[in-house]
Coordinates of C-alpha atoms and ligand atoms in Angstrom, one line a residue:
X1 CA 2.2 -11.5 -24.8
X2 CA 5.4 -13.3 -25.1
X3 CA 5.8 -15.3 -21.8
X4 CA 3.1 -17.0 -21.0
X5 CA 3.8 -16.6 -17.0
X6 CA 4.4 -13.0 -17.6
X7 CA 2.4 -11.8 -13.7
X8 CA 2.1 -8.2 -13.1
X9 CA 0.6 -7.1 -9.4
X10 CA -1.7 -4.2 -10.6
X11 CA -5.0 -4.8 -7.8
X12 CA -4.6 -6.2 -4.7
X13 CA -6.6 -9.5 -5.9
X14 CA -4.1 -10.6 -8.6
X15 CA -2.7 -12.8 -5.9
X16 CA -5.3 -14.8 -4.6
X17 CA -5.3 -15.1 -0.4
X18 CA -3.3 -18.2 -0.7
X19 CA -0.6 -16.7 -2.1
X20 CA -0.6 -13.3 -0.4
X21 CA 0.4 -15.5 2.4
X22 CA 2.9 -17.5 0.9
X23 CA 4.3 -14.0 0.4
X24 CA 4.1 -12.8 3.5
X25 CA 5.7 -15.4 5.2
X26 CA 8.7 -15.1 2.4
X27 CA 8.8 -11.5 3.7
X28 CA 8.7 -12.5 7.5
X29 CA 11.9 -14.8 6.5
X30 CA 13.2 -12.3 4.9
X31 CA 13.0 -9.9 7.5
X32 CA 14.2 -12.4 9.8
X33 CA 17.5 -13.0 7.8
X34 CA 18.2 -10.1 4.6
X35 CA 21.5 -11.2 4.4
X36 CA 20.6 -14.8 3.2
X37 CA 18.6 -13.0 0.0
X38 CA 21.8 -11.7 -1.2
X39 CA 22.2 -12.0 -4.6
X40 CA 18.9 -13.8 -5.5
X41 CA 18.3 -11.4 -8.0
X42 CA 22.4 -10.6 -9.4
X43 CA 22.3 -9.6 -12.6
X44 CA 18.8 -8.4 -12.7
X45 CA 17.3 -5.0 -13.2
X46 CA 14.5 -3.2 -11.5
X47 CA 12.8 0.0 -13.3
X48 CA 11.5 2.6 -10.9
X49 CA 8.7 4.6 -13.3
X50 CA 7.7 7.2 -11.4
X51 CA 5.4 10.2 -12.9
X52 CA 4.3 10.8 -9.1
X53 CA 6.0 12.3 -5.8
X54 CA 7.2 9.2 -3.5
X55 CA 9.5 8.6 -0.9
X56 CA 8.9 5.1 0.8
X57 CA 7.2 3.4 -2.1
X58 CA 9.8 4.5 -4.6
X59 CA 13.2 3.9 -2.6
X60 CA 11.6 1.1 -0.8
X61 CA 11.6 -1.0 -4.2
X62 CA 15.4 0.4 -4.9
X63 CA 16.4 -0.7 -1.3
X64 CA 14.6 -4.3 -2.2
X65 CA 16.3 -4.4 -5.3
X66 CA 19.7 -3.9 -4.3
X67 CA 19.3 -6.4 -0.8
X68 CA 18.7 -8.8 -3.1
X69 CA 21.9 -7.8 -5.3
X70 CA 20.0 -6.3 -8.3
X71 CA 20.3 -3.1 -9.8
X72 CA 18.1 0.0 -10.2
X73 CA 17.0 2.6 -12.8
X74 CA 14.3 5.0 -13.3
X75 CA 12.9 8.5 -13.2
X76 CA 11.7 9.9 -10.1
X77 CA 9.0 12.5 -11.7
X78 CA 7.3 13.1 -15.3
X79 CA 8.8 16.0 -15.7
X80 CA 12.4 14.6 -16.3
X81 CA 11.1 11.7 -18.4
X82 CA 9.7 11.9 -22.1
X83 CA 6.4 11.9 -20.8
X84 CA 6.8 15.8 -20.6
X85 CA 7.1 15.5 -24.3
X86 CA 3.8 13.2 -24.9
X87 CA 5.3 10.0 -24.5
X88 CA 2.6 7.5 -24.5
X89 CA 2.9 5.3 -20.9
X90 CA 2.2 2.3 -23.5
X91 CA 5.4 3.4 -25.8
X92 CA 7.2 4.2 -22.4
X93 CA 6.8 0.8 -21.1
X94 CA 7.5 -1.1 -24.5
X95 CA 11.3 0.5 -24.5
X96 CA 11.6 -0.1 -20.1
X97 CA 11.0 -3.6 -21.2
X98 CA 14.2 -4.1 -23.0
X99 CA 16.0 -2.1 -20.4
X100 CA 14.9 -4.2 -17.2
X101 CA 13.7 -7.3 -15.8
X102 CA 10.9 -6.0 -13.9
X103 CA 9.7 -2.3 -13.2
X104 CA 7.4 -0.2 -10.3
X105 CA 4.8 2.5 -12.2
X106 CA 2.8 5.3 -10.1
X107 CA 1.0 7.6 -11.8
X108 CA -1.6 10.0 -11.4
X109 CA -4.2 8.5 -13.6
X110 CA -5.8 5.3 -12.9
X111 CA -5.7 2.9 -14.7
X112 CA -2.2 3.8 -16.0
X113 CA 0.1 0.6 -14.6
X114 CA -3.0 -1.4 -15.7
X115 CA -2.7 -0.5 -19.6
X116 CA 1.2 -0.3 -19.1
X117 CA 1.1 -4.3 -18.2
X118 CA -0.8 -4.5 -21.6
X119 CA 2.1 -3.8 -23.9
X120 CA 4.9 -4.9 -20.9
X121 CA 7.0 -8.2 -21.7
X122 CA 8.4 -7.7 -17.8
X123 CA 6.1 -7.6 -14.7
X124 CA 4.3 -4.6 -14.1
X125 CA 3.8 -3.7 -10.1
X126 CA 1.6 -1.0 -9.5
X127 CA 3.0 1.5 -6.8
X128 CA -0.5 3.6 -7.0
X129 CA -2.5 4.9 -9.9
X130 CA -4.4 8.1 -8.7
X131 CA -6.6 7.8 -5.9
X132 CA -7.7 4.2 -6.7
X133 CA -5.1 1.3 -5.7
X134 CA -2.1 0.9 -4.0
X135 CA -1.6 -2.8 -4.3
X136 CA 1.8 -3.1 -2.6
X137 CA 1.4 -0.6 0.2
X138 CA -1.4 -3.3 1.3
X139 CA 1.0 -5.7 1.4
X140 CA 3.1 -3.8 3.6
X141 CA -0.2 -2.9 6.2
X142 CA -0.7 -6.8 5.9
X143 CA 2.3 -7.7 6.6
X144 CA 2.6 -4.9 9.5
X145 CA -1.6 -6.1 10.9
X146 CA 0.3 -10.0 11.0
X147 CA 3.0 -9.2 12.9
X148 CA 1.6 -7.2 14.9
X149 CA -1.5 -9.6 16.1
X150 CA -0.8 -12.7 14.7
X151 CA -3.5 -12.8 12.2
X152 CA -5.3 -11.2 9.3
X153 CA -8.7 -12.6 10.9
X154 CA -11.1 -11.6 13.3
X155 CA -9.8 -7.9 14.2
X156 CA -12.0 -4.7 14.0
X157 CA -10.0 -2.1 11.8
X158 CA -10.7 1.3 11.9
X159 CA -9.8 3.6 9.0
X160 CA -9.8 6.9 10.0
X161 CA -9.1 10.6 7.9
X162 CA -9.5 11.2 4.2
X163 CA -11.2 7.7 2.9
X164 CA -12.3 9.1 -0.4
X165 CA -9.5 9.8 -1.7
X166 CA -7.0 7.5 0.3
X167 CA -5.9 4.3 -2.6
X168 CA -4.4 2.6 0.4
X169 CA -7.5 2.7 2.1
X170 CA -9.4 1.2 -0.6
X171 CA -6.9 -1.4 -1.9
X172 CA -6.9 -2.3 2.3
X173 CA -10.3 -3.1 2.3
X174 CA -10.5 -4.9 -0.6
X175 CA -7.6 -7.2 0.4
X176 CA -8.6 -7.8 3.9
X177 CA -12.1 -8.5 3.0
X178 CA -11.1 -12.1 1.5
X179 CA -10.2 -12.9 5.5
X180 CA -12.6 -14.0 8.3
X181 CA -14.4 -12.5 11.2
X182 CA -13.2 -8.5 10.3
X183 CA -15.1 -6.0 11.5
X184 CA -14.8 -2.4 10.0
X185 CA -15.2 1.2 11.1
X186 CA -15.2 4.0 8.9
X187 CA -14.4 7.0 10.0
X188 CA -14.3 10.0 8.5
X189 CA -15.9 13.4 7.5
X190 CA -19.1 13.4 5.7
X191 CA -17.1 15.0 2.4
X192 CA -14.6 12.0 2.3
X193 CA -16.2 9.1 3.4
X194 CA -15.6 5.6 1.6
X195 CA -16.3 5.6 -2.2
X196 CA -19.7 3.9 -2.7
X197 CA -18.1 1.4 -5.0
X198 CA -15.5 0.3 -2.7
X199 CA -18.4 -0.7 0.1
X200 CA -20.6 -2.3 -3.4
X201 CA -17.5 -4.5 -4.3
X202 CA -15.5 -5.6 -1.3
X203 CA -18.2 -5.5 1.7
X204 CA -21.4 -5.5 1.1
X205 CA -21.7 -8.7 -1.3
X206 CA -19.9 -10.5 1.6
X207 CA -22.2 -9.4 4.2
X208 CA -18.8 -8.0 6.0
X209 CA -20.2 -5.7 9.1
X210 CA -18.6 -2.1 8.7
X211 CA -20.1 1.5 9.9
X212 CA -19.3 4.6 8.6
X213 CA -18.8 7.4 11.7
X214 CA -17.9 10.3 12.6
X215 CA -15.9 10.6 16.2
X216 CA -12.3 9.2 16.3
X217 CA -12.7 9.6 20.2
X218 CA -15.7 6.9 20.2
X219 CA -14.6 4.2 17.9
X220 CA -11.2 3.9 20.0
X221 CA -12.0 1.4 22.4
X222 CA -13.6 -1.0 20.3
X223 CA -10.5 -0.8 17.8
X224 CA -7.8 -3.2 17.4
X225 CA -5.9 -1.4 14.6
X226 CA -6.5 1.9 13.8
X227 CA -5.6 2.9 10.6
X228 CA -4.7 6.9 10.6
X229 CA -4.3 8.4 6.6
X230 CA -3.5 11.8 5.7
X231 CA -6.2 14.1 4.0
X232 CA -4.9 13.9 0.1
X233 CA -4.8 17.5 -0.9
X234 CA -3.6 16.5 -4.5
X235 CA -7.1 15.1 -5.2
X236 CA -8.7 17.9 -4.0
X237 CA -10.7 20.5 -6.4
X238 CA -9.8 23.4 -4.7
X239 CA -7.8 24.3 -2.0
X240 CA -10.2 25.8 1.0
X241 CA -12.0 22.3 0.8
X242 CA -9.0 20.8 2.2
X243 CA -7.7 23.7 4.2
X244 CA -11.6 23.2 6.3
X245 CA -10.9 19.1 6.0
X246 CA -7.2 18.8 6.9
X247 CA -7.5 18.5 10.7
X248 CA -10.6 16.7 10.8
X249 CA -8.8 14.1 13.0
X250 CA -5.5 14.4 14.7
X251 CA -4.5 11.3 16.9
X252 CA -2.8 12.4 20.4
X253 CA -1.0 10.6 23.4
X254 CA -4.4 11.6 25.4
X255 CA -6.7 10.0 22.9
X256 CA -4.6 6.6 22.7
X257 CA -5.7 6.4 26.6
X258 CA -9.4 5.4 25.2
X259 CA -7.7 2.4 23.6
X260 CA -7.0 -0.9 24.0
X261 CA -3.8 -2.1 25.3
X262 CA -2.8 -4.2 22.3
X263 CA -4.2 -1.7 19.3
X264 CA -2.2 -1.2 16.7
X265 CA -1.4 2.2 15.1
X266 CA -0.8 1.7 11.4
X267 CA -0.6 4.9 8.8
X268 CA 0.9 4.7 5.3
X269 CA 2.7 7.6 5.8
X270 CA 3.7 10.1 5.1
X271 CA 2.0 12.4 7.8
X272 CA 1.2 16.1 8.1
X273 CA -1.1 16.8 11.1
X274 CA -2.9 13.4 12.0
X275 CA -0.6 12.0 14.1
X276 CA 0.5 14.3 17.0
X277 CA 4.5 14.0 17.9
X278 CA 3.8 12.4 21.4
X279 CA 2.6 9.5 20.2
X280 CA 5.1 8.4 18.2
X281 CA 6.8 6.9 21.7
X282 CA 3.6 5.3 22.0
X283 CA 5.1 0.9 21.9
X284 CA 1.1 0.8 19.8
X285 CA 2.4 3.3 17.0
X286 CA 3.4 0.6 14.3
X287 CA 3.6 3.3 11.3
X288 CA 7.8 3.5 10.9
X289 CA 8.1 -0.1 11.6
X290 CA 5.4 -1.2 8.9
X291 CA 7.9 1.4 6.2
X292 CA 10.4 -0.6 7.2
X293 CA 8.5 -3.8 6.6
X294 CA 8.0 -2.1 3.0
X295 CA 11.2 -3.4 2.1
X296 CA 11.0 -7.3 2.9
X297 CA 7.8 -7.2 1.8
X298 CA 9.0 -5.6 -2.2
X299 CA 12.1 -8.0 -1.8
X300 CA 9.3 -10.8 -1.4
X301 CA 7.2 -9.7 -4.0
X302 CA 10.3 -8.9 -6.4
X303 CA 11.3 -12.4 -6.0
X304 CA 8.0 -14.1 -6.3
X305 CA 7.0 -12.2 -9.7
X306 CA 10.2 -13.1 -11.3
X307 CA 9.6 -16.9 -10.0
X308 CA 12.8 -16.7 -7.9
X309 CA 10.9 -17.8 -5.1
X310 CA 10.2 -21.0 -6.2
X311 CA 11.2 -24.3 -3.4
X312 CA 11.5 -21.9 -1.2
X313 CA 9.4 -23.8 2.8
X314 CA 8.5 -21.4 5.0
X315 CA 6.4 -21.9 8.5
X316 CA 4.9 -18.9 9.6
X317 CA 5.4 -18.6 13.5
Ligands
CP1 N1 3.0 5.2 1.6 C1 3.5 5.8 0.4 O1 3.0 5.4 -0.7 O2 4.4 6.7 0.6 P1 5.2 7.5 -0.5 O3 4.1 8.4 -1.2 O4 6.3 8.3 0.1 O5 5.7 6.5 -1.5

């Protein structure tokens, strides 16, 4: 490796708690004041690698890029990359690095970013590798679960649809489970409940309560964010599985009766059927405002990986 503080963010604990909210407050500042971030980053280049569909994740990190004056470049699938002819994501990454100061990777296998920050001389950010991690889309729901109630601690979080296959699902719960006094319920079909390994290495070790259900309807009231996710049809094996699983749950105006006053509604996005239109009205749906939040929180970690973030006070309100 040739800089020694060469950082990449490829799993949700390559910034220990400390720092995630260091970051998060640089976000909340930011999102209090873009315009002061301005040019923080002139002259710098962001790489969007991309062998993956994306909207948000992928023009998120442009958007954060250019608010902070830098410039973007990148493919937006495999297909029009040299990956489509057998282009190592090792040999990929060794030419980006000359190209760009930093870049963004999803791809469908995991583990891909990971070995990509092995032969990288710029910071690696992993925007989701398969159905494993999805490191910054948790810093966007953390960011999003602050706001919102004024704390990562003592909440219980439901996480509700396809929590097999959902990466921001598990790269939630193993960020969140560093915090105090969380309480988690599980809830999904019995074919895509929460991988065993996930429970094995973020919960259980920590004695963290959690409960794995089945109703949406009875977990409500207890809930103070409810995490919706969409059932991931690209993972699926064959396509009647998913056509039985894809309206297991669909969230309604009527339901949000059973809950609380202050819940929060929280969903990656984007959504097919899980959310019904007449919610979105709803002052508890928090899912277009934590997108949004997807950018301050990029521009934060942008800045912080590159080490522009350094003497830099912030108090967290
Ligand atoms: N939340 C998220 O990752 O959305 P995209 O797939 O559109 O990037």
């Amino acid at each position: 490796m040739e800089h020694t503080k060469l950082r990449h963010l490829i799993d949700p604990l390559d910034f220990s708690a400390e720092e995630i909210i260091r970051l998060l407050d640089l976000a909340d500042d930011i999102a209090s004041s873009p315009k002061s971030y301005y040019g923080v980053c002139e002259g710098m280049k962001l790489a969007t690698l991309f062998y993956e569909p994306s909207t948000r994740t992928r023009l998120s990190f442009e958007a954060a890029m250019l608010n902070l004056g830098g410039k973007t470049l990148g493919f937006a699938t495999a297909d029009s990359s040299s990956a489509s002819k057998g282009e190592s994501v090792a040999d990929t990454i060794r030419v980006i690095s000359g190209y760009a100061d930093i870049c963004a990777m999803r791809h469908p296998k995991e583990g891909a970013p990971l070995r990509a920050s092995h032969y990288s001389r710029i910071p690696v950010i992993n925007a989701g590798d398969g159905g494993h991690q999805h490191p910054t889309q948790t810093l966007t729901d953390l960011m999003t679960i602050r706001r919102r109630k004024g704390s990562l601690s003592g909440l219980t979080i439901g996480l509700c649809g396809d929590l097999k296959f959902g990466r921001t699902v598990h790269s939630l719960i193993r960020s969140l489970a560093r915090y105090e006094g969380l309480r988690f319920v599980l809830i999904s079909p019995d074919e895509l409940k929460t991988p065993r390994y996930v429970l094995e290495e973020s919960l259980i070790p920590k004695g963290i309560p959690f409960c794995e259900v089945s109703s949406l309807e009875d977990s409500m009231p207890e809930l103070d964010i409810l995490y919706m996710t969409r059932v991931q049809r690209e993972r699926f094996f064959n396509e009647e599985d998913y056509v039985r699983l894809k309206d297991s749950y669909i969230l309604t105006a009527e339901k949000m009766k059973l809950a609380k006053p202050d819940m929060a509604v929280l969903h990656p996005l984007p959504r097919v059927n899980e959310i019904a239109l007449d919610v979105d009205d709803d002052p508890r749906a928090a899912y277009f405002e934590q997108a949004q939040n997807g950018v301050y929180v990029r521009m934060a970690l942008i800045m912080t990986l590159l080490g522009l973030d350094e003497g830099r006070v912030f108090q967290h309100a």
